[in-house]
Amino acid sequence: MPAPDLDTIVSLAKRRGFVFPSAEIYGGFANTYDYGPLGAELKRNIRDAWWRAMVRERDDVVGIDAAMMTNPRVWVASGHTETFNDPLVDCKECRQRFRPDHIEEGQYGEPARDEAGNVRCPSCGGELTEPRLFNLMFQTQVGTVADEGSIAYLPPETAQGMFVNFKNILETSRKRPPFGIAQVGKSFRNEITPGNFVFRTREFEQMELEFFVPPDDAPQWYEYWLAERLEWYADLGIPGHQLRLRAHDADELSHYSSGTSDVEFLFPWGWGELEGIANRGDYDLRQHAEHSGQKLEYFDQASGERYVPHVIEPAAGATRALMAFLLAAYRTESVNDEERTVLGLHPRLAPYKVAVLPLSRKEPLPALATEVLGLCQPHWMCDYDETQAIGRRYRRQDEIGTPLCVTVDFDSIDDRCVTVRDRDTMTQNRVPIDALVEHLTARLDL
Ligand code: ATP
């Protein structure tokens, strides 16, 4: 079935408590969102799935949690204070980037214009984006006296935390290249054109890995991470026709990058980036070595070789991924002439894994259901719902993506069995309460 349109997902997200417009009682705050009970779980599950794949299930990656506000010299070394400073426009066709004042000044010849008088791309005549103002970094003040020395920035990316801790990690973790440092955290960019729900916001979450490798091995590791990262989204349920890798053309590459590819998702308005994977060479470590005066290199005692590792960086957005997972999971289908909406989220991502539903509010059903809930809660995030007819409760769980419902009915009191109902197939199985945790564990396969 075709992907749902944006409004459908925005409205479901609001109605069911995934994502709310921020500070709504005050009229909101442009393009800013708050994650509700289900959104907070979904986002946490995305982060956890990433951490599990990138850190926990590997022995060559360690995680960190670096300060958000750090020494501003970090952003000088990284190039952010310098290169985030001019208004720039991008060509939507050929993706080249220009300073609008340079186009107007005729640096590329007489500016091409459309009927409305708007300037077109000097290279291919394509449509240009709105100018984006660099510096995109939010500046703030640390301490009580506002002077030059008190300026700090909110991080526009999480990556620099890994570079500035490279030496610490090398000295304390017994890792040697190839190895990686991973981090999940909030990033802030004063985007000029935020929009499309949580696709582009000024405050968002990133999941980034900096993978340090011997220089000669960088091309293989780049290929390795491309495949690995594409697979991660596919494994978590994004179908092949909505997912692709797109290699940047030479003129799109940052000056230090010898290769960048984006993992893209087919959003309702077209393909959009979920994650960028870049071969960054030794740019970052060299910059920080130069600006800090510290040696940021690896000395291989076995070979006696000293080198600055090259870096492969898979940089993903957790909030953007959340939107893609919601869009990919959404489907409607008709069952007995009734339409049901299903969020077919991967069980690992689903906010609730299990919903416990007593058929009636009459005791002793709620008491027994509470006992069943108590058995499940140590293992999974569970919902408990005793209102409305059971059919409507199933529909609600389908719509928020709960893979399994456990229904406690009047027979349960005598036979100590419950009904396990499957979100996707709607099949029902009778299972003894004593064997329930084992049964659900096997079914969820987290
Ligand atoms: P874009 O071209 O869309 O602005 P980018 O290439 O600047 O993105 P990166 O700096 O590579 O993005 O950041 C890595 C990831 O962080 C992106 O792939 C995206 O998922 C996420 N991301 C970046 N900017 C935003 C934003 N303003 N809102 C939400 N997610 C973002």
Tab-separated table of C-alpha atoms and ligand atoms in Angstrom:
chain	number	residue	atom	x	y	z
A	1	MET	CA	0.000	0.000	0.000
A	2	PRO	CA	1.181	3.568	-0.607
A	3	ALA	CA	2.834	5.468	2.224
A	4	PRO	CA	0.402	7.549	4.265
A	5	ASP	CA	0.457	11.286	3.764
A	6	LEU	CA	2.085	13.515	6.319
A	7	ASP	CA	-1.179	14.773	7.854
A	8	THR	CA	-2.288	11.210	8.629
A	9	ILE	CA	0.844	10.526	10.641
A	10	VAL	CA	0.888	13.938	12.324
A	11	SER	CA	-2.696	13.454	13.426
A	12	LEU	CA	-2.161	9.889	14.651
A	13	ALA	CA	0.945	11.034	16.502
A	14	LYS	CA	-1.056	13.731	18.285
A	15	ARG	CA	-4.208	11.680	18.891
A	16	ARG	CA	-2.397	8.748	20.426
A	17	GLY	CA	0.276	10.599	22.343
A	18	PHE	CA	3.406	10.120	20.268
A	19	VAL	CA	4.240	13.713	19.378
A	20	PHE	CA	2.553	16.960	20.457
A	21	PRO	CA	3.217	20.484	19.273
A	22	SER	CA	5.449	21.936	21.978
A	23	ALA	CA	3.907	24.143	24.659
A	24	GLU	CA	0.549	23.856	22.967
A	25	ILE	CA	-1.325	25.582	25.806
A	26	TYR	CA	0.716	28.685	24.942
A	27	GLY	CA	-0.010	28.435	21.265
A	28	GLY	CA	3.002	26.240	20.492
A	29	PHE	CA	6.492	27.257	19.419
A	30	ALA	CA	7.199	27.136	15.704
A	31	ASN	CA	8.291	23.686	14.506
A	32	THR	CA	9.022	22.481	18.018
A	33	TYR	CA	7.612	19.240	19.353
A	34	ASP	CA	7.209	17.393	22.618
A	35	TYR	CA	7.308	13.613	22.703
A	36	GLY	CA	4.375	12.134	24.594
A	37	PRO	CA	4.242	8.831	26.480
A	38	LEU	CA	4.342	6.685	23.334
A	39	GLY	CA	6.779	8.916	21.458
A	40	ALA	CA	9.198	8.909	24.385
A	41	GLU	CA	9.117	5.091	24.416
A	42	LEU	CA	9.500	4.829	20.649
A	43	LYS	CA	12.414	7.244	20.617
A	44	ARG	CA	14.072	5.429	23.506
A	45	ASN	CA	13.615	2.120	21.682
A	46	ILE	CA	15.215	3.545	18.531
A	47	ARG	CA	18.186	4.795	20.540
A	48	ASP	CA	18.441	1.467	22.353
A	49	ALA	CA	18.274	-0.512	19.104
A	50	TRP	CA	21.053	1.651	17.717
A	51	TRP	CA	23.180	1.331	20.873
A	52	ARG	CA	22.657	-2.397	20.916
A	53	ALA	CA	23.776	-2.812	17.295
A	54	MET	CA	26.600	-0.278	17.426
A	55	VAL	CA	28.021	-0.705	20.921
A	56	ARG	CA	26.668	-3.643	22.910
A	57	GLU	CA	26.876	-6.346	20.272
A	58	ARG	CA	30.348	-5.312	19.112
A	59	ASP	CA	33.705	-5.457	20.815
A	60	ASP	CA	35.272	-2.730	18.682
A	61	VAL	CA	33.050	0.211	19.691
A	62	VAL	CA	32.733	2.004	23.031
A	63	GLY	CA	30.123	4.568	24.024
A	64	ILE	CA	30.491	7.983	25.627
A	65	ASP	CA	28.237	10.719	26.941
A	66	ALA	CA	30.049	14.011	26.468
A	67	ALA	CA	29.065	17.437	27.797
A	68	MET	CA	26.770	19.408	25.535
A	69	MET	CA	28.256	22.759	26.372
A	70	THR	CA	31.985	22.519	26.064
A	71	ASN	CA	35.035	24.648	25.363
A	72	PRO	CA	34.143	26.896	22.393
A	73	ARG	CA	37.572	26.190	20.890
A	74	VAL	CA	36.160	22.787	19.956
A	75	TRP	CA	33.858	24.517	17.467
A	76	VAL	CA	36.679	26.633	16.107
A	77	ALA	CA	38.770	23.517	15.470
A	78	SER	CA	35.838	21.634	13.951
A	79	GLY	CA	35.223	24.500	11.561
A	80	HIS	CA	31.722	25.233	12.813
A	81	THR	CA	32.308	28.812	13.950
A	82	GLU	CA	33.916	29.604	10.622
A	83	THR	CA	31.893	27.742	8.053
A	84	PHE	CA	28.482	27.982	9.673
A	85	ASN	CA	28.496	31.728	9.064
A	86	ASP	CA	27.080	32.745	5.696
A	87	PRO	CA	23.627	32.605	4.188
A	88	LEU	CA	23.757	29.888	1.568
A	89	VAL	CA	21.318	28.483	-0.969
A	90	ASP	CA	21.321	24.954	-2.344
A	91	CYS	CA	20.238	23.948	-5.819
A	92	LYS	CA	17.451	21.386	-5.472
A	93	GLU	CA	18.463	19.789	-8.777
A	94	CYS	CA	22.243	19.603	-8.906
A	95	ARG	CA	22.747	20.185	-5.140
A	96	GLN	CA	25.487	22.736	-5.590
A	97	ARG	CA	25.708	25.363	-2.891
A	98	PHE	CA	26.071	29.109	-3.481
A	99	ARG	CA	26.203	32.368	-1.613
A	100	PRO	CA	23.131	34.255	-2.879
A	101	ASP	CA	25.026	37.556	-2.803
A	102	HIS	CA	27.644	36.045	-5.110
A	103	ILE	CA	24.969	35.044	-7.603
A	104	GLU	CA	23.377	38.496	-7.458
A	105	GLU	CA	26.789	40.103	-7.908
A	106	GLY	CA	27.120	38.231	-11.176
A	107	GLN	CA	30.102	36.131	-10.140
A	108	TYR	CA	28.605	33.341	-12.236
A	109	GLY	CA	27.560	35.603	-15.107
A	110	GLU	CA	24.193	37.293	-15.571
A	111	PRO	CA	21.850	35.660	-12.969
A	112	ALA	CA	19.145	33.414	-14.465
A	113	ARG	CA	15.640	34.184	-13.164
A	114	ASP	CA	12.168	32.668	-13.341
A	115	GLU	CA	8.930	34.588	-14.186
A	116	ALA	CA	8.555	35.666	-10.556
A	117	GLY	CA	12.009	37.204	-10.721
A	118	ASN	CA	13.563	34.670	-8.404
A	119	VAL	CA	17.150	33.717	-9.030
A	120	ARG	CA	17.785	30.209	-10.419
A	121	CYS	CA	20.818	27.971	-10.063
A	122	PRO	CA	23.785	29.447	-11.978
A	123	SER	CA	24.984	25.986	-12.852
A	124	CYS	CA	21.908	24.097	-14.063
A	125	GLY	CA	19.004	26.588	-13.874
A	126	GLY	CA	17.319	24.517	-11.145
A	127	GLU	CA	15.258	25.854	-8.293
A	128	LEU	CA	17.196	27.157	-5.308
A	129	THR	CA	16.307	26.615	-1.648
A	130	GLU	CA	15.589	29.504	0.678
A	131	PRO	CA	18.838	30.988	1.969
A	132	ARG	CA	20.081	29.160	5.064
A	133	LEU	CA	21.890	31.299	7.561
A	134	PHE	CA	25.150	30.025	8.813
A	135	ASN	CA	26.042	30.312	11.713
A	136	LEU	CA	23.496	27.676	12.596
A	137	MET	CA	24.892	27.310	16.104
A	138	PHE	CA	22.932	28.574	19.097
A	139	GLN	CA	25.073	30.751	21.268
A	140	THR	CA	24.617	31.051	24.986
A	141	GLN	CA	26.436	32.421	27.974
A	142	VAL	CA	28.094	30.501	30.746
A	143	GLY	CA	28.560	32.115	34.156
A	144	THR	CA	27.326	35.462	35.437
A	145	VAL	CA	29.468	37.911	33.501
A	146	ALA	CA	28.708	38.321	29.842
A	147	ASP	CA	32.010	38.781	28.049
A	148	GLU	CA	34.013	37.106	25.322
A	149	GLY	CA	35.196	34.373	27.665
A	150	SER	CA	31.707	33.344	28.705
A	151	ILE	CA	30.342	32.399	25.272
A	152	ALA	CA	29.391	28.778	24.756
A	153	TYR	CA	27.439	26.980	22.052
A	154	LEU	CA	24.790	24.332	22.055
A	155	PRO	CA	26.189	21.406	20.047
A	156	PRO	CA	25.139	21.345	16.373
A	157	GLU	CA	26.237	17.678	16.270
A	158	THR	CA	27.403	15.054	18.746
A	159	ALA	CA	30.501	14.042	16.772
A	160	GLN	CA	33.038	16.426	18.310
A	161	GLY	CA	32.677	14.735	21.709
A	162	MET	CA	34.232	11.633	20.164
A	163	PHE	CA	37.157	13.465	18.581
A	164	VAL	CA	38.102	15.450	21.678
A	165	ASN	CA	38.011	12.243	23.766
A	166	PHE	CA	39.995	10.175	21.258
A	167	LYS	CA	43.160	10.300	23.381
A	168	ASN	CA	41.326	9.531	26.648
A	169	ILE	CA	39.625	6.522	25.120
A	170	LEU	CA	42.809	5.253	23.516
A	171	GLU	CA	44.568	5.450	26.883
A	172	THR	CA	41.804	3.936	29.005
A	173	SER	CA	39.876	1.430	26.921
A	174	ARG	CA	42.587	-0.808	25.454
A	175	LYS	CA	41.087	-0.312	22.011
A	176	ARG	CA	43.272	0.100	18.977
A	177	PRO	CA	42.296	0.925	15.404
A	178	PRO	CA	40.043	-0.222	13.940
A	179	PHE	CA	37.748	0.887	16.761
A	180	GLY	CA	34.900	3.297	17.225
A	181	ILE	CA	33.396	5.732	19.693
A	182	ALA	CA	29.629	6.156	19.717
A	183	GLN	CA	27.296	8.693	21.222
A	184	VAL	CA	23.606	9.518	21.276
A	185	GLY	CA	22.533	13.012	22.178
A	186	LYS	CA	20.656	16.168	21.429
A	187	SER	CA	21.849	18.541	18.767
A	188	PHE	CA	20.735	22.060	18.025
A	189	ARG	CA	20.808	23.970	14.762
A	190	ASN	CA	19.172	27.277	14.120
A	191	GLU	CA	17.687	25.969	10.883
A	192	ILE	CA	16.266	28.689	8.672
A	193	THR	CA	13.670	26.416	7.128
A	194	PRO	CA	12.576	23.813	9.672
A	195	GLY	CA	9.520	21.823	8.736
A	196	ASN	CA	7.886	18.621	7.589
A	197	PHE	CA	6.963	17.653	11.135
A	198	VAL	CA	10.021	16.280	12.990
A	199	PHE	CA	12.047	15.824	9.773
A	200	ARG	CA	13.833	19.115	10.321
A	201	THR	CA	13.643	20.781	13.707
A	202	ARG	CA	15.980	23.101	15.573
A	203	GLU	CA	16.367	20.671	18.442
A	204	PHE	CA	16.784	17.031	17.452
A	205	GLU	CA	18.568	13.876	18.426
A	206	GLN	CA	21.526	12.239	16.760
A	207	MET	CA	23.158	8.839	16.973
A	208	GLU	CA	26.718	9.046	15.735
A	209	LEU	CA	29.690	6.763	15.429
A	210	GLU	CA	33.268	7.828	14.727
A	211	PHE	CA	35.155	4.757	13.580
A	212	PHE	CA	38.964	5.130	13.584
A	213	VAL	CA	40.890	2.991	11.128
A	214	PRO	CA	44.413	2.644	9.681
A	215	PRO	CA	44.478	5.016	6.682
A	216	ASP	CA	44.905	2.282	4.070
A	217	ASP	CA	41.856	0.427	5.349
A	218	ALA	CA	39.466	3.391	5.182
A	219	PRO	CA	37.871	2.510	1.810
A	220	GLN	CA	36.930	-1.022	2.959
A	221	TRP	CA	35.558	0.230	6.254
A	222	TYR	CA	33.520	2.852	4.437
A	223	GLU	CA	31.909	0.132	2.317
A	224	TYR	CA	31.417	-2.004	5.397
A	225	TRP	CA	29.511	0.724	7.253
A	226	LEU	CA	27.341	1.545	4.238
A	227	ALA	CA	26.086	-2.027	4.160
A	228	GLU	CA	25.818	-2.291	7.923
A	229	ARG	CA	23.757	0.852	8.332
A	230	LEU	CA	21.379	0.142	5.470
A	231	GLU	CA	20.784	-3.273	6.967
A	232	TRP	CA	19.953	-1.760	10.374
A	233	TYR	CA	16.936	0.108	8.987
A	234	ALA	CA	15.833	-2.890	6.927
A	235	ASP	CA	16.080	-5.233	9.931
A	236	LEU	CA	13.876	-2.889	11.918
A	237	GLY	CA	11.163	-3.039	9.318
A	238	ILE	CA	11.689	-0.355	6.678
A	239	PRO	CA	10.733	-2.057	3.411
A	240	GLY	CA	13.218	-2.144	0.552
A	241	HIS	CA	11.175	0.059	-1.773
A	242	GLN	CA	11.266	2.895	0.798
A	243	LEU	CA	14.982	2.682	1.490
A	244	ARG	CA	18.053	3.426	-0.600
A	245	LEU	CA	21.690	4.440	-0.465
A	246	ARG	CA	22.661	7.481	-2.471
A	247	ALA	CA	26.315	8.300	-3.030
A	248	HIS	CA	27.127	12.006	-3.091
A	249	ASP	CA	28.505	13.376	-6.322
A	250	ALA	CA	32.013	14.764	-6.227
A	251	ASP	CA	30.706	18.361	-6.127
A	252	GLU	CA	28.502	17.613	-3.097
A	253	LEU	CA	31.358	16.319	-0.966
A	254	SER	CA	32.864	18.309	1.877
A	255	HIS	CA	36.421	19.282	1.040
A	256	TYR	CA	37.844	16.715	3.481
A	257	SER	CA	35.588	13.822	2.524
A	258	SER	CA	36.638	11.240	-0.012
A	259	GLY	CA	33.239	9.602	0.016
A	260	THR	CA	29.810	10.250	1.495
A	261	SER	CA	26.586	8.345	1.021
A	262	ASP	CA	23.182	8.966	2.510
A	263	VAL	CA	20.737	6.366	3.664
A	264	GLU	CA	17.488	7.785	2.297
A	265	PHE	CA	13.841	7.076	3.046
A	266	LEU	CA	10.936	7.692	0.697
A	267	PHE	CA	9.034	10.370	2.618
A	268	PRO	CA	5.599	11.525	1.405
A	269	TRP	CA	7.307	14.411	-0.454
A	270	GLY	CA	10.154	12.320	-1.913
A	271	TRP	CA	13.505	10.861	-0.885
A	272	GLY	CA	15.070	12.385	2.210
A	273	GLU	CA	18.205	11.714	4.238
A	274	LEU	CA	18.019	9.550	7.341
A	275	GLU	CA	21.720	9.165	7.851
A	276	GLY	CA	24.964	10.315	6.287
A	277	ILE	CA	27.958	7.994	6.146
A	278	ALA	CA	31.215	9.763	5.403
A	279	ASN	CA	34.819	8.846	4.904
A	280	ARG	CA	36.292	11.884	6.660
A	281	GLY	CA	39.963	11.026	6.287
A	282	ASP	CA	42.163	12.381	9.077
A	283	TYR	CA	40.603	15.861	8.935
A	284	ASP	CA	39.003	15.928	12.395
A	285	LEU	CA	41.891	14.504	14.393
A	286	ARG	CA	44.381	16.738	12.569
A	287	GLN	CA	42.276	19.827	13.225
A	288	HIS	CA	41.999	19.070	16.929
A	289	ALA	CA	45.671	18.155	17.163
A	290	GLU	CA	46.590	21.470	15.613
A	291	HIS	CA	44.227	23.563	17.732
A	292	SER	CA	44.879	21.785	21.035
A	293	GLY	CA	48.599	21.215	20.577
A	294	GLN	CA	48.097	17.579	21.606
A	295	LYS	CA	49.210	14.548	19.636
A	296	LEU	CA	46.133	12.748	18.377
A	297	GLU	CA	47.611	9.711	16.725
A	298	TYR	CA	48.087	6.014	17.243
A	299	PHE	CA	51.386	4.334	17.917
A	300	ASP	CA	51.396	0.679	16.970
A	301	GLN	CA	53.936	-0.951	19.284
A	302	ALA	CA	54.015	-4.144	17.226
A	303	SER	CA	55.048	-2.482	13.961
A	304	GLY	CA	56.620	0.640	15.438
A	305	GLU	CA	54.354	2.651	13.149
A	306	ARG	CA	52.799	5.981	14.173
A	307	TYR	CA	49.811	7.369	12.257
A	308	VAL	CA	46.717	9.568	12.453
A	309	PRO	CA	43.749	7.247	12.003
A	310	HIS	CA	41.177	7.958	9.329
A	311	VAL	CA	37.551	8.226	10.326
A	312	ILE	CA	34.390	6.672	8.957
A	313	GLU	CA	31.355	8.444	10.363
A	314	PRO	CA	27.817	7.057	10.213
A	315	ALA	CA	25.691	9.978	11.520
A	316	ALA	CA	21.993	9.270	12.006
A	317	GLY	CA	19.061	11.302	13.284
A	318	ALA	CA	16.953	9.569	15.945
A	319	THR	CA	13.998	11.925	15.595
A	320	ARG	CA	14.044	11.714	11.805
A	321	ALA	CA	14.265	7.939	12.036
A	322	LEU	CA	11.260	7.951	14.368
A	323	MET	CA	9.242	9.663	11.680
A	324	ALA	CA	10.384	7.178	9.035
A	325	PHE	CA	9.556	4.202	11.255
A	326	LEU	CA	6.064	5.610	11.882
A	327	LEU	CA	5.455	6.222	8.173
A	328	ALA	CA	6.752	2.803	7.166
A	329	ALA	CA	4.734	1.015	9.857
A	330	TYR	CA	1.385	2.645	9.126
A	331	ARG	CA	-1.251	0.656	7.252
A	332	THR	CA	-5.017	0.407	7.099
A	333	GLU	CA	-6.926	-2.724	6.185
A	334	SER	CA	-10.515	-3.827	6.222
A	335	VAL	CA	-11.627	-6.590	8.552
A	336	ASN	CA	-15.258	-7.753	8.383
A	337	ASP	CA	-16.262	-4.527	6.611
A	338	GLU	CA	-14.579	-2.444	9.256
A	339	GLU	CA	-11.392	-0.556	8.701
A	340	ARG	CA	-8.564	-1.046	11.147
A	341	THR	CA	-5.398	0.998	11.405
A	342	VAL	CA	-2.229	-0.856	12.297
A	343	LEU	CA	1.206	0.402	13.197
A	344	GLY	CA	3.216	-2.641	12.202
A	345	LEU	CA	6.247	-1.507	14.220
A	346	HIS	CA	9.043	-3.996	14.825
A	347	PRO	CA	8.481	-5.421	18.351
A	348	ARG	CA	11.808	-3.953	19.414
A	349	LEU	CA	10.549	-0.474	18.540
A	350	ALA	CA	6.908	-0.787	19.636
A	351	PRO	CA	6.203	1.476	22.647
A	352	TYR	CA	4.285	-1.267	24.427
A	353	LYS	CA	5.215	-4.883	23.786
A	354	VAL	CA	2.211	-6.294	25.615
A	355	ALA	CA	-1.220	-4.974	26.622
A	356	VAL	CA	-3.069	-6.717	29.431
A	357	LEU	CA	-6.832	-6.470	29.042
A	358	PRO	CA	-9.396	-7.859	31.487
A	359	LEU	CA	-12.530	-8.671	29.531
A	360	SER	CA	-14.682	-7.037	32.159
A	361	ARG	CA	-14.221	-4.572	34.994
A	362	LYS	CA	-16.067	-6.926	37.276
A	363	GLU	CA	-13.927	-8.540	39.950
A	364	PRO	CA	-12.139	-10.857	40.114
A	365	LEU	CA	-11.049	-10.166	36.502
A	366	PRO	CA	-9.117	-6.935	37.208
A	367	ALA	CA	-7.416	-8.642	40.160
A	368	LEU	CA	-6.287	-11.553	38.012
A	369	ALA	CA	-5.300	-9.182	35.185
A	370	THR	CA	-3.203	-7.173	37.620
A	371	GLU	CA	-1.448	-10.374	38.633
A	372	VAL	CA	-0.728	-11.112	34.950
A	373	LEU	CA	0.501	-7.550	34.480
A	374	GLY	CA	2.850	-8.041	37.424
A	375	LEU	CA	4.325	-11.098	35.708
A	376	CYS	CA	4.960	-9.181	32.479
A	377	GLN	CA	6.184	-5.816	33.741
A	378	PRO	CA	9.663	-6.947	34.786
A	379	HIS	CA	10.247	-8.046	31.191
A	380	TRP	CA	8.499	-5.535	28.951
A	381	MET	CA	6.877	-2.150	28.770
A	382	CYS	CA	3.195	-3.017	29.169
A	383	ASP	CA	-0.114	-1.241	28.858
A	384	TYR	CA	-3.128	-2.024	30.998
A	385	ASP	CA	-6.608	-1.110	29.838
A	386	GLU	CA	-9.971	-2.100	31.249
A	387	THR	CA	-12.244	0.445	29.578
A	388	GLN	CA	-14.545	-0.042	26.539
A	389	ALA	CA	-15.500	-3.143	24.579
A	390	ILE	CA	-12.659	-5.572	23.922
A	391	GLY	CA	-12.824	-5.066	20.130
A	392	ARG	CA	-12.251	-1.346	20.510
A	393	ARG	CA	-9.366	-1.968	22.880
A	394	TYR	CA	-7.749	-4.294	20.316
A	395	ARG	CA	-8.139	-1.591	17.658
A	396	ARG	CA	-6.485	0.945	19.913
A	397	GLN	CA	-3.537	-1.361	20.556
A	398	ASP	CA	-3.260	-2.066	16.807
A	399	GLU	CA	-3.113	1.649	16.126
A	400	ILE	CA	-0.274	2.227	18.601
A	401	GLY	CA	1.659	-0.815	17.428
A	402	THR	CA	1.395	-3.179	20.414
A	403	PRO	CA	2.441	-6.595	19.049
A	404	LEU	CA	0.558	-8.749	21.586
A	405	CYS	CA	-2.554	-8.387	23.723
A	406	VAL	CA	-3.231	-10.652	26.679
A	407	THR	CA	-6.912	-10.963	27.524
A	408	VAL	CA	-8.116	-12.218	30.875
A	409	ASP	CA	-11.667	-13.572	30.681
A	410	PHE	CA	-14.105	-15.381	32.990
A	411	ASP	CA	-12.712	-18.796	32.041
A	412	SER	CA	-9.284	-17.595	33.152
A	413	ILE	CA	-10.421	-17.749	36.769
A	414	ASP	CA	-11.059	-21.485	36.494
A	415	ASP	CA	-8.487	-22.661	33.973
A	416	ARG	CA	-5.722	-20.106	34.734
A	417	CYS	CA	-5.271	-19.569	31.000
A	418	VAL	CA	-5.338	-16.277	29.050
A	419	THR	CA	-5.812	-15.406	25.392
A	420	VAL	CA	-2.835	-14.019	23.498
A	421	ARG	CA	-3.911	-12.007	20.463
A	422	ASP	CA	-1.518	-11.114	17.654
A	423	ARG	CA	-1.524	-7.583	16.180
A	424	ASP	CA	-0.676	-8.571	12.638
A	425	THR	CA	-2.528	-11.839	12.112
A	426	MET	CA	-5.253	-11.246	14.732
A	427	THR	CA	-4.955	-14.923	15.662
A	428	GLN	CA	-5.670	-15.869	19.249
A	429	ASN	CA	-3.979	-18.556	21.361
A	430	ARG	CA	-4.953	-19.868	24.729
A	431	VAL	CA	-1.908	-19.961	27.006
A	432	PRO	CA	-1.540	-21.051	30.677
A	433	ILE	CA	-0.611	-18.114	32.920
A	434	ASP	CA	2.267	-20.164	34.285
A	435	ALA	CA	3.766	-20.424	30.794
A	436	LEU	CA	2.865	-16.887	29.683
A	437	VAL	CA	6.222	-15.161	30.115
A	438	GLU	CA	8.004	-17.921	28.246
A	439	HIS	CA	5.376	-17.860	25.481
A	440	LEU	CA	5.530	-14.072	25.055
A	441	THR	CA	9.344	-14.085	25.140
A	442	ALA	CA	9.417	-16.523	22.226
A	443	ARG	CA	6.761	-14.612	20.295
A	444	LEU	CA	8.325	-11.188	20.726
A	445	ASP	CA	11.837	-12.381	19.919
A	446	LEU	CA	13.383	-9.111	21.007
B	1	ATP	P1	20.346	17.998	6.034
B	1	ATP	O1	21.089	18.015	4.725
B	1	ATP	O2	19.027	17.290	5.988
B	1	ATP	O3	20.295	19.324	6.730
B	1	ATP	P2	22.821	17.212	7.179
B	1	ATP	O4	23.478	16.534	6.026
B	1	ATP	O5	23.182	18.582	7.575
B	1	ATP	O6	21.216	17.093	7.009
B	1	ATP	P3	24.190	15.751	9.174
B	1	ATP	O7	24.945	16.911	9.697
B	1	ATP	O8	24.900	14.751	8.328
B	1	ATP	O9	22.888	16.253	8.445
B	1	ATP	O10	23.469	15.036	10.394
B	1	ATP	C1	23.258	13.646	10.439
B	1	ATP	C2	21.801	13.333	10.607
B	1	ATP	O11	21.203	14.124	11.636
B	1	ATP	C3	20.940	13.609	9.381
B	1	ATP	O12	21.014	12.546	8.475
B	1	ATP	C4	19.557	13.715	9.989
B	1	ATP	O13	18.986	12.432	10.206
B	1	ATP	C5	19.838	14.348	11.328
B	1	ATP	N1	19.555	15.790	11.279
B	1	ATP	C6	20.373	16.770	10.829
B	1	ATP	N2	19.778	17.974	10.938
B	1	ATP	C7	18.553	17.752	11.471
B	1	ATP	C8	17.447	18.585	11.840
B	1	ATP	N3	17.517	19.907	11.720
B	1	ATP	N4	16.332	17.994	12.337
B	1	ATP	C9	16.255	16.643	12.494
B	1	ATP	N5	17.267	15.814	12.181
B	1	ATP	C10	18.401	16.349	11.677
